[in-house]
Short mmCIF file of C-alpha atoms in Angstrom, two decimals:
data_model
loop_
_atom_site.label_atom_id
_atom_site.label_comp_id
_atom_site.label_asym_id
_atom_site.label_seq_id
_atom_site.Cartn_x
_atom_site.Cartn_y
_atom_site.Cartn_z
CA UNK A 231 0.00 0.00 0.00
CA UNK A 232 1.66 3.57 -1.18
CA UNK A 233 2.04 5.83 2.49
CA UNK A 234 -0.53 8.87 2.99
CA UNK A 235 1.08 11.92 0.76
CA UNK A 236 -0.24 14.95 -0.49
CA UNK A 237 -0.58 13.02 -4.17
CA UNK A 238 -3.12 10.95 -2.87
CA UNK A 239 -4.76 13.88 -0.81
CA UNK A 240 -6.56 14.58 -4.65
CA UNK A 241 -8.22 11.26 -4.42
CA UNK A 242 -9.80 11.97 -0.63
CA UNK A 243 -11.05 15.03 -1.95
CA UNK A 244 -12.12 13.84 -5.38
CA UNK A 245 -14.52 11.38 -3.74
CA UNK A 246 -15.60 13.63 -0.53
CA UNK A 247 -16.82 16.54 -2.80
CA UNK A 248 -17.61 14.44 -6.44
CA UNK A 249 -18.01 11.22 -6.27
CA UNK A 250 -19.33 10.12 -2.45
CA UNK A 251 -22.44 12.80 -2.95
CA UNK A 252 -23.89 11.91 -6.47
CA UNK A 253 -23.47 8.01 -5.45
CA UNK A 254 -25.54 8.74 -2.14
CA UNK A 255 -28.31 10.68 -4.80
CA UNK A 256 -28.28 8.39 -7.52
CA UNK A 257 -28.55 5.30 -4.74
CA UNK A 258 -31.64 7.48 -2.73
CA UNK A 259 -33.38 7.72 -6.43
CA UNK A 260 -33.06 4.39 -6.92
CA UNK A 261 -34.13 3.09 -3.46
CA UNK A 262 -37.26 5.79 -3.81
CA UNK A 263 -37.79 4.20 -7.26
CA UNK A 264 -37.40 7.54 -8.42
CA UNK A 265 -35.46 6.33 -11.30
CA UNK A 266 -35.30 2.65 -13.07
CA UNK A 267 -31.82 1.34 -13.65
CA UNK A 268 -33.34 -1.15 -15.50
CA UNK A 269 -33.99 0.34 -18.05
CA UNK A 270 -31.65 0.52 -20.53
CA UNK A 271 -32.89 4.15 -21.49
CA UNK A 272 -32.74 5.35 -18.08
CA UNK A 273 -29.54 4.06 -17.35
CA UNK A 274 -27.96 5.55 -20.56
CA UNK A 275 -29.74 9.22 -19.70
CA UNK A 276 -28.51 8.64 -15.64
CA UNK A 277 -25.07 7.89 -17.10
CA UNK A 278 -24.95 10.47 -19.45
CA UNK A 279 -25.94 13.29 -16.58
CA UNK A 280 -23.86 11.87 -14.34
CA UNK A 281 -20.72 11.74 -16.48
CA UNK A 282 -21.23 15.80 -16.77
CA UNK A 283 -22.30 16.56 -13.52
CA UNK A 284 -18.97 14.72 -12.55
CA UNK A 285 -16.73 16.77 -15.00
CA UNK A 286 -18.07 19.72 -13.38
CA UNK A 287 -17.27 18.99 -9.70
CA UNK A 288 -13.82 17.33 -11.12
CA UNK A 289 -12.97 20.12 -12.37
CA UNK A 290 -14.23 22.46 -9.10
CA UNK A 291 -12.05 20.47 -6.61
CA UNK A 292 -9.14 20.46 -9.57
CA UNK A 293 -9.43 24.51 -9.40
CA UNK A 294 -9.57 24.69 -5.88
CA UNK A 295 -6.92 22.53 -5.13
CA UNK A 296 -4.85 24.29 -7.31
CA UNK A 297 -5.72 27.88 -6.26
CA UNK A 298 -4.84 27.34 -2.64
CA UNK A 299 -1.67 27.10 -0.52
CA UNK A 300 -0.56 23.25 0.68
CA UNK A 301 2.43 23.57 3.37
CA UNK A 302 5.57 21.87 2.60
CA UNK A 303 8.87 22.10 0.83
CA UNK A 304 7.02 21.64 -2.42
CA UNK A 305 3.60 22.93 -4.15
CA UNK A 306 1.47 20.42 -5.70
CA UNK A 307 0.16 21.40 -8.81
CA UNK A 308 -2.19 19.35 -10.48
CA UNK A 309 -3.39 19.22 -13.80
CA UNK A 310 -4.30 22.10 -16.39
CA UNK A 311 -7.94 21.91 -17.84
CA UNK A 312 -8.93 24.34 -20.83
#
């Protein structure tokens, strides 16, 4: 197993403010029978959403991370997104 670091820091983040909240949604939908992911149309238009939505927040916590200090000898600068 790789130690703690700051380069895995990204991935803790990446799933507290992306990927954690739209699984807990898209599971509540489902358990509400909101949506049917049975469906093979559903579960193309779900995916499709949720691929963008995604993007969006990976890109938030990309900028953020990016646009604020980290102490230590070194700043970790992750990627550049046009």
């Amino acid at each position: 197993c790789e130690p703690y670091n700051r380069k895995n820091l990204i991935w803790v983040e990446m799933n507290a403010r992306v990927n954690y909240p739209i699984k807990k949604i898209l599971n509540a939908m489902v358990n509400e029978e909101i949506i049917d992911m049975t469906d093979e149309v559903t579960k193309f238009c779900v995916s499709w959403i949720t691929l963008r939505v995604c993007d969006i927040g990976r890109r938030q916590v990309i900028d953020s991370w990016n646009n604020h200090p980290i102490p230590g000898k070194k700043r970790l600068h992750l990627f550049t997104i046009s």
